[in-house]
Amino acid sequence: MLNGFLEVASVNTFVCSICLEVFSEPVSTPCGHNFCKSCITEFWSRSEAKQCPLCNESFVSAPELRVNTEFRDILQLFKETSAAEGRGLPVHAGDVPCDLCCGAKSKAVKSCLGCLVSYCDAHLEPHHRVPALKWHTLVSPVESLEDRACRTHNKLKEFFCRTDQSCVCAACSRDDHAMHEVVSLEEELKQRKSQLLLMKVRVDQTLEEKSITAERIQNSIKQRRQKVKKDLPSIAAPTESKSFRPKTQTVLHENTVKMAVAQTEEVLSQQVEIMIREASLTELQEPGDPETDVVFHDELETIQQECMTTVSLDPSTAHPSLIVSEDRKRVMDGGSRRNVSDNSSRFDCLHYVLGNEGFSSGRFYFEVSVKGQTTWEVGVARDTINRKGVNLSLSPEHGCWTLGSYWGRCQVNSNPPVVLPGAPEKLGVFVDCDQRVVSFYDVDTRTLIYSFTKCTLSLDSPEDAGKRATSGRSLVERRIYVGTVTTNRIYPIFRPGSEETEAALWICPVRSSKRRK
């Protein structure tokens, strides 16, 4: 009889409507509906009105819950049959599947930190029955549990090494990290939440101060505008003795004053905008988000390992005052023009030098040491950048994406510039040509400084770029993947400091944190 019922019964028949999992200790309410004992007890403890979650029948007080023995037996048979047939809850989008189910996967209800396996309700049964398995820690289903295991010891990373800023397993904490500060993940999470809360308070205070300052400037603009409008009729009005002057001269004078007022308003408005931008940047950069720093640490690690590219300097593009080393990895400003041949590629007025390698697709990454430099600029530029005369704009609109330091003031050369709270000593530059992204990293702190997005790295139209799409290898052999190849290339661009006491700007080898250990 029970087997016949199971053949026609839906899986949802054995699912609690509160936790949406197979019943555990099913009990019945006076209205006849079944729930997990723990689910219905917790549901009523959180609500003042005692009513059935399904039919909303109200009760004066929490009614006595009774075990439906017949339904319990049917449920037990369902679990045994499901285990034998590999049948369980269906897997929907976002669910974690059972690792032991063959064929059609069932939804996992628990993940075991001891086995590193996710189980459906049927396959989880031995963990409730076998004494040796009862000691295992069961948690809510976790996707890709094996990816969170230590590859050396095949154990779950349950600890966090504060010295190396990485997750480790119990064996690693006793061996390689024995002399390091190691805490549980729960303790580290608790501390980082406290740090985030404190950081949020500081950021809110900073934003409030910036907002008050911006409001004060806006009020000053408003008062100045009103004063100028009030004084405008009496400014240098033509006297009776000079009545012979044409009226047009008076009109021109008034227009000049109005233009000056408009220009003043524009300048002040720009100052307000820059202050607001600085406030926003402060929110993002100071102090750093500990959890985000870990994400960027892992992201930079991947970029360093997969996208590092050999970059050298092209002496034929260097300004005559710049001295490029023999290995083409260092450049410094000699202070005076040297006698070098002129060519169309060389910067003749501004002290820049381009990289020797040009890129038009894929991804690439390089690192530059700017330690000891007070003024410098590093980034990438289109090959069409103007190299003659002083008319060189470092804005993205003119095909140049750079970050620079100017006597202690570090800024992103966007339009308008974005001032940064500090300057790095070693800068990582990452470019994804196909995703049109240029990012700068502080290698020492392993944090993202700034990212340009939707960069026009090529002057091609989308139609032309589509026609030149290729499935061949990238134009540079060390590139990672193949994307759209264009007729335009982008080149690394550098400007070292101009002081004689400054060290050389150095394109240094890329060393990931794993290789440093």
JSON list of N, CA and C in Angstrom, two decimals, residues 401-448:
[
{"chain": "A", "resi": 401, "resn": "TRP", "atom": "N", "xyz": [45.89, 57.01, -20.63]},
{"chain": "A", "resi": 401, "resn": "TRP", "atom": "CA", "xyz": [45.34, 56.61, -19.34]},
{"chain": "A", "resi": 401, "resn": "TRP", "atom": "C", "xyz": [46.50, 56.44, -18.37]},
{"chain": "A", "resi": 402, "resn": "THR", "atom": "N", "xyz": [46.71, 57.43, -17.51]},
{"chain": "A", "resi": 402, "resn": "THR", "atom": "CA", "xyz": [47.90, 57.43, -16.65]},
{"chain": "A", "resi": 402, "resn": "THR", "atom": "C", "xyz": [47.55, 57.77, -15.21]},
{"chain": "A", "resi": 403, "resn": "LEU", "atom": "N", "xyz": [48.51, 57.45, -14.35]},
{"chain": "A", "resi": 403, "resn": "LEU", "atom": "CA", "xyz": [48.47, 57.83, -12.94]},
{"chain": "A", "resi": 403, "resn": "LEU", "atom": "C", "xyz": [49.81, 58.47, -12.64]},
{"chain": "A", "resi": 404, "resn": "GLY", "atom": "N", "xyz": [49.81, 59.57, -11.90]},
{"chain": "A", "resi": 404, "resn": "GLY", "atom": "CA", "xyz": [51.06, 60.28, -11.67]},
{"chain": "A", "resi": 404, "resn": "GLY", "atom": "C", "xyz": [51.16, 60.90, -10.30]},
{"chain": "A", "resi": 405, "resn": "SER", "atom": "N", "xyz": [52.38, 61.26, -9.93]},
{"chain": "A", "resi": 405, "resn": "SER", "atom": "CA", "xyz": [52.64, 61.95, -8.67]},
{"chain": "A", "resi": 405, "resn": "SER", "atom": "C", "xyz": [53.38, 63.24, -8.97]},
{"chain": "A", "resi": 406, "resn": "TYR", "atom": "N", "xyz": [52.95, 64.33, -8.32]},
{"chain": "A", "resi": 406, "resn": "TYR", "atom": "CA", "xyz": [53.50, 65.64, -8.59]},
{"chain": "A", "resi": 406, "resn": "TYR", "atom": "C", "xyz": [53.87, 66.30, -7.26]},
{"chain": "A", "resi": 407, "resn": "TRP", "atom": "N", "xyz": [55.14, 66.11, -6.85]},
{"chain": "A", "resi": 407, "resn": "TRP", "atom": "CA", "xyz": [55.65, 66.66, -5.59]},
{"chain": "A", "resi": 407, "resn": "TRP", "atom": "C", "xyz": [54.75, 66.29, -4.41]},
{"chain": "A", "resi": 408, "resn": "GLY", "atom": "N", "xyz": [54.47, 65.01, -4.31]},
{"chain": "A", "resi": 408, "resn": "GLY", "atom": "CA", "xyz": [53.69, 64.50, -3.18]},
{"chain": "A", "resi": 408, "resn": "GLY", "atom": "C", "xyz": [52.21, 64.41, -3.41]},
{"chain": "A", "resi": 409, "resn": "ARG", "atom": "N", "xyz": [51.70, 64.98, -4.48]},
{"chain": "A", "resi": 409, "resn": "ARG", "atom": "CA", "xyz": [50.27, 64.92, -4.78]},
{"chain": "A", "resi": 409, "resn": "ARG", "atom": "C", "xyz": [50.05, 63.87, -5.86]},
{"chain": "A", "resi": 410, "resn": "CYS", "atom": "N", "xyz": [49.49, 62.74, -5.47]},
{"chain": "A", "resi": 410, "resn": "CYS", "atom": "CA", "xyz": [49.26, 61.64, -6.42]},
{"chain": "A", "resi": 410, "resn": "CYS", "atom": "C", "xyz": [47.84, 61.74, -6.96]},
{"chain": "A", "resi": 411, "resn": "GLN", "atom": "N", "xyz": [47.69, 61.58, -8.26]},
{"chain": "A", "resi": 411, "resn": "GLN", "atom": "CA", "xyz": [46.36, 61.71, -8.84]},
{"chain": "A", "resi": 411, "resn": "GLN", "atom": "C", "xyz": [46.20, 60.84, -10.08]},
{"chain": "A", "resi": 412, "resn": "VAL", "atom": "N", "xyz": [44.95, 60.50, -10.34]},
{"chain": "A", "resi": 412, "resn": "VAL", "atom": "CA", "xyz": [44.57, 59.83, -11.58]},
{"chain": "A", "resi": 412, "resn": "VAL", "atom": "C", "xyz": [44.30, 60.91, -12.61]},
{"chain": "A", "resi": 413, "resn": "ASN", "atom": "N", "xyz": [44.93, 60.80, -13.77]},
{"chain": "A", "resi": 413, "resn": "ASN", "atom": "CA", "xyz": [44.78, 61.84, -14.79]},
{"chain": "A", "resi": 413, "resn": "ASN", "atom": "C", "xyz": [43.54, 61.62, -15.63]},
{"chain": "A", "resi": 414, "resn": "SER", "atom": "N", "xyz": [42.40, 61.71, -14.96]},
{"chain": "A", "resi": 414, "resn": "SER", "atom": "CA", "xyz": [41.11, 61.65, -15.63]},
{"chain": "A", "resi": 414, "resn": "SER", "atom": "C", "xyz": [40.65, 63.08, -15.86]},
{"chain": "A", "resi": 415, "resn": "ASN", "atom": "N", "xyz": [39.42, 63.26, -16.29]},
{"chain": "A", "resi": 415, "resn": "ASN", "atom": "CA", "xyz": [38.92, 64.61, -16.56]},
{"chain": "A", "resi": 415, "resn": "ASN", "atom": "C", "xyz": [37.61, 64.82, -15.81]},
{"chain": "A", "resi": 416, "resn": "PRO", "atom": "N", "xyz": [37.59, 65.54, -14.66]},
{"chain": "A", "resi": 416, "resn": "PRO", "atom": "CA", "xyz": [38.74, 66.19, -14.02]},
{"chain": "A", "resi": 416, "resn": "PRO", "atom": "C", "xyz": [39.60, 65.18, -13.27]},
{"chain": "A", "resi": 417, "resn": "PRO", "atom": "N", "xyz": [40.84, 65.57, -12.88]},
{"chain": "A", "resi": 417, "resn": "PRO", "atom": "CA", "xyz": [41.72, 64.64, -12.17]},
{"chain": "A", "resi": 417, "resn": "PRO", "atom": "C", "xyz": [41.12, 64.20, -10.84]},
{"chain": "A", "resi": 418, "resn": "VAL", "atom": "N", "xyz": [41.45, 62.98, -10.42]},
{"chain": "A", "resi": 418, "resn": "VAL", "atom": "CA", "xyz": [41.01, 62.44, -9.13]},
{"chain": "A", "resi": 418, "resn": "VAL", "atom": "C", "xyz": [42.22, 62.33, -8.22]},
{"chain": "A", "resi": 419, "resn": "VAL", "atom": "N", "xyz": [42.22, 63.09, -7.14]},
{"chain": "A", "resi": 419, "resn": "VAL", "atom": "CA", "xyz": [43.35, 63.10, -6.21]},
{"chain": "A", "resi": 419, "resn": "VAL", "atom": "C", "xyz": [43.28, 61.88, -5.30]},
{"chain": "A", "resi": 420, "resn": "LEU", "atom": "N", "xyz": [44.42, 61.20, -5.11]},
{"chain": "A", "resi": 420, "resn": "LEU", "atom": "CA", "xyz": [44.49, 60.00, -4.29]},
{"chain": "A", "resi": 420, "resn": "LEU", "atom": "C", "xyz": [45.06, 60.33, -2.91]},
{"chain": "A", "resi": 421, "resn": "PRO", "atom": "N", "xyz": [44.70, 59.56, -1.89]},
{"chain": "A", "resi": 421, "resn": "PRO", "atom": "CA", "xyz": [45.19, 59.85, -0.53]},
{"chain": "A", "resi": 421, "resn": "PRO", "atom": "C", "xyz": [46.66, 59.56, -0.32]},
{"chain": "A", "resi": 422, "resn": "GLY", "atom": "N", "xyz": [47.27, 58.73, -1.16]},
{"chain": "A", "resi": 422, "resn": "GLY", "atom": "CA", "xyz": [48.69, 58.40, -1.01]},
{"chain": "A", "resi": 422, "resn": "GLY", "atom": "C", "xyz": [49.27, 57.94, -2.32]},
{"chain": "A", "resi": 423, "resn": "ALA", "atom": "N", "xyz": [50.60, 57.83, -2.37]},
{"chain": "A", "resi": 423, "resn": "ALA", "atom": "CA", "xyz": [51.28, 57.42, -3.60]},
{"chain": "A", "resi": 423, "resn": "ALA", "atom": "C", "xyz": [51.95, 56.07, -3.38]},
{"chain": "A", "resi": 424, "resn": "PRO", "atom": "N", "xyz": [51.83, 55.13, -4.34]},
{"chain": "A", "resi": 424, "resn": "PRO", "atom": "CA", "xyz": [52.48, 53.83, -4.21]},
{"chain": "A", "resi": 424, "resn": "PRO", "atom": "C", "xyz": [53.98, 53.93, -4.51]},
{"chain": "A", "resi": 425, "resn": "GLU", "atom": "N", "xyz": [54.74, 52.95, -4.05]},
{"chain": "A", "resi": 425, "resn": "GLU", "atom": "CA", "xyz": [56.16, 52.86, -4.39]},
{"chain": "A", "resi": 425, "resn": "GLU", "atom": "C", "xyz": [56.39, 51.87, -5.53]},
{"chain": "A", "resi": 426, "resn": "LYS", "atom": "N", "xyz": [55.50, 50.89, -5.64]},
{"chain": "A", "resi": 426, "resn": "LYS", "atom": "CA", "xyz": [55.56, 49.97, -6.77]},
{"chain": "A", "resi": 426, "resn": "LYS", "atom": "C", "xyz": [54.16, 49.87, -7.37]},
{"chain": "A", "resi": 427, "resn": "LEU", "atom": "N", "xyz": [54.06, 50.19, -8.64]},
{"chain": "A", "resi": 427, "resn": "LEU", "atom": "CA", "xyz": [52.77, 50.31, -9.32]},
{"chain": "A", "resi": 427, "resn": "LEU", "atom": "C", "xyz": [52.58, 49.15, -10.29]},
{"chain": "A", "resi": 428, "resn": "GLY", "atom": "N", "xyz": [51.42, 48.51, -10.22]},
{"chain": "A", "resi": 428, "resn": "GLY", "atom": "CA", "xyz": [51.06, 47.47, -11.18]},
{"chain": "A", "resi": 428, "resn": "GLY", "atom": "C", "xyz": [50.06, 48.02, -12.18]},
{"chain": "A", "resi": 429, "resn": "VAL", "atom": "N", "xyz": [50.31, 47.79, -13.47]},
{"chain": "A", "resi": 429, "resn": "VAL", "atom": "CA", "xyz": [49.42, 48.29, -14.53]},
{"chain": "A", "resi": 429, "resn": "VAL", "atom": "C", "xyz": [48.84, 47.09, -15.27]},
{"chain": "A", "resi": 430, "resn": "PHE", "atom": "N", "xyz": [47.51, 46.99, -15.28]},
{"chain": "A", "resi": 430, "resn": "PHE", "atom": "CA", "xyz": [46.82, 45.88, -15.95]},
{"chain": "A", "resi": 430, "resn": "PHE", "atom": "C", "xyz": [45.88, 46.44, -17.01]},
{"chain": "A", "resi": 431, "resn": "VAL", "atom": "N", "xyz": [45.95, 45.88, -18.21]},
{"chain": "A", "resi": 431, "resn": "VAL", "atom": "CA", "xyz": [45.10, 46.33, -19.32]},
{"chain": "A", "resi": 431, "resn": "VAL", "atom": "C", "xyz": [44.40, 45.12, -19.93]},
{"chain": "A", "resi": 432, "resn": "ASP", "atom": "N", "xyz": [43.09, 45.23, -20.06]},
{"chain": "A", "resi": 432, "resn": "ASP", "atom": "CA", "xyz": [42.29, 44.23, -20.77]},
{"chain": "A", "resi": 432, "resn": "ASP", "atom": "C", "xyz": [41.74, 44.92, -22.01]},
{"chain": "A", "resi": 433, "resn": "CYS", "atom": "N", "xyz": [42.39, 44.67, -23.15]},
{"chain": "A", "resi": 433, "resn": "CYS", "atom": "CA", "xyz": [42.02, 45.37, -24.39]},
{"chain": "A", "resi": 433, "resn": "CYS", "atom": "C", "xyz": [40.59, 45.06, -24.80]},
{"chain": "A", "resi": 434, "resn": "ASP", "atom": "N", "xyz": [40.20, 43.79, -24.66]},
{"chain": "A", "resi": 434, "resn": "ASP", "atom": "CA", "xyz": [38.88, 43.39, -25.14]},
{"chain": "A", "resi": 434, "resn": "ASP", "atom": "C", "xyz": [37.76, 43.90, -24.24]},
{"chain": "A", "resi": 435, "resn": "GLN", "atom": "N", "xyz": [38.02, 43.98, -22.93]},
{"chain": "A", "resi": 435, "resn": "GLN", "atom": "CA", "xyz": [37.02, 44.52, -22.00]},
{"chain": "A", "resi": 435, "resn": "GLN", "atom": "C", "xyz": [37.14, 46.03, -21.83]},
{"chain": "A", "resi": 436, "resn": "ARG", "atom": "N", "xyz": [38.19, 46.64, -22.47]},
{"chain": "A", "resi": 436, "resn": "ARG", "atom": "CA", "xyz": [38.40, 48.09, -22.47]},
{"chain": "A", "resi": 436, "resn": "ARG", "atom": "C", "xyz": [38.58, 48.64, -21.05]},
{"chain": "A", "resi": 437, "resn": "VAL", "atom": "N", "xyz": [39.46, 47.96, -20.28]},
{"chain": "A", "resi": 437, "resn": "VAL", "atom": "CA", "xyz": [39.71, 48.34, -18.89]},
{"chain": "A", "resi": 437, "resn": "VAL", "atom": "C", "xyz": [41.20, 48.58, -18.69]},
{"chain": "A", "resi": 438, "resn": "VAL", "atom": "N", "xyz": [41.53, 49.66, -17.99]},
{"chain": "A", "resi": 438, "resn": "VAL", "atom": "CA", "xyz": [42.91, 49.95, -17.57]},
{"chain": "A", "resi": 438, "resn": "VAL", "atom": "C", "xyz": [42.89, 50.13, -16.06]},
{"chain": "A", "resi": 439, "resn": "SER", "atom": "N", "xyz": [43.62, 49.27, -15.33]},
{"chain": "A", "resi": 439, "resn": "SER", "atom": "CA", "xyz": [43.61, 49.30, -13.86]},
{"chain": "A", "resi": 439, "resn": "SER", "atom": "C", "xyz": [45.01, 49.50, -13.32]},
{"chain": "A", "resi": 440, "resn": "PHE", "atom": "N", "xyz": [45.07, 50.21, -12.17]},
{"chain": "A", "resi": 440, "resn": "PHE", "atom": "CA", "xyz": [46.34, 50.44, -11.48]},
{"chain": "A", "resi": 440, "resn": "PHE", "atom": "C", "xyz": [46.26, 49.83, -10.09]},
{"chain": "A", "resi": 441, "resn": "TYR", "atom": "N", "xyz": [47.31, 49.11, -9.69]},
{"chain": "A", "resi": 441, "resn": "TYR", "atom": "CA", "xyz": [47.36, 48.44, -8.39]},
{"chain": "A", "resi": 441, "resn": "TYR", "atom": "C", "xyz": [48.58, 48.93, -7.59]},
{"chain": "A", "resi": 442, "resn": "ASP", "atom": "N", "xyz": [48.39, 49.03, -6.27]},
{"chain": "A", "resi": 442, "resn": "ASP", "atom": "CA", "xyz": [49.52, 49.23, -5.37]},
{"chain": "A", "resi": 442, "resn": "ASP", "atom": "C", "xyz": [50.05, 47.83, -5.05]},
{"chain": "A", "resi": 443, "resn": "VAL", "atom": "N", "xyz": [51.21, 47.48, -5.59]},
{"chain": "A", "resi": 443, "resn": "VAL", "atom": "CA", "xyz": [51.72, 46.12, -5.47]},
{"chain": "A", "resi": 443, "resn": "VAL", "atom": "C", "xyz": [52.07, 45.79, -4.02]},
{"chain": "A", "resi": 444, "resn": "ASP", "atom": "N", "xyz": [52.63, 46.75, -3.27]},
{"chain": "A", "resi": 444, "resn": "ASP", "atom": "CA", "xyz": [53.05, 46.48, -1.90]},
{"chain": "A", "resi": 444, "resn": "ASP", "atom": "C", "xyz": [51.86, 46.19, -0.99]},
{"chain": "A", "resi": 445, "resn": "THR", "atom": "N", "xyz": [50.79, 46.97, -1.11]},
{"chain": "A", "resi": 445, "resn": "THR", "atom": "CA", "xyz": [49.60, 46.73, -0.29]},
{"chain": "A", "resi": 445, "resn": "THR", "atom": "C", "xyz": [48.62, 45.80, -0.97]},
{"chain": "A", "resi": 446, "resn": "ARG", "atom": "N", "xyz": [48.89, 45.47, -2.25]},
{"chain": "A", "resi": 446, "resn": "ARG", "atom": "CA", "xyz": [48.08, 44.54, -3.04]},
{"chain": "A", "resi": 446, "resn": "ARG", "atom": "C", "xyz": [46.62, 44.99, -3.08]},
{"chain": "A", "resi": 447, "resn": "THR", "atom": "N", "xyz": [46.42, 46.28, -3.36]},
{"chain": "A", "resi": 447, "resn": "THR", "atom": "CA", "xyz": [45.08, 46.84, -3.44]},
{"chain": "A", "resi": 447, "resn": "THR", "atom": "C", "xyz": [44.89, 47.54, -4.78]},
{"chain": "A", "resi": 448, "resn": "LEU", "atom": "N", "xyz": [43.64, 47.58, -5.22]},
{"chain": "A", "resi": 448, "resn": "LEU", "atom": "CA", "xyz": [43.30, 48.30, -6.44]},
{"chain": "A", "resi": 448, "resn": "LEU", "atom": "C", "xyz": [43.26, 49.79, -6.15]}
]
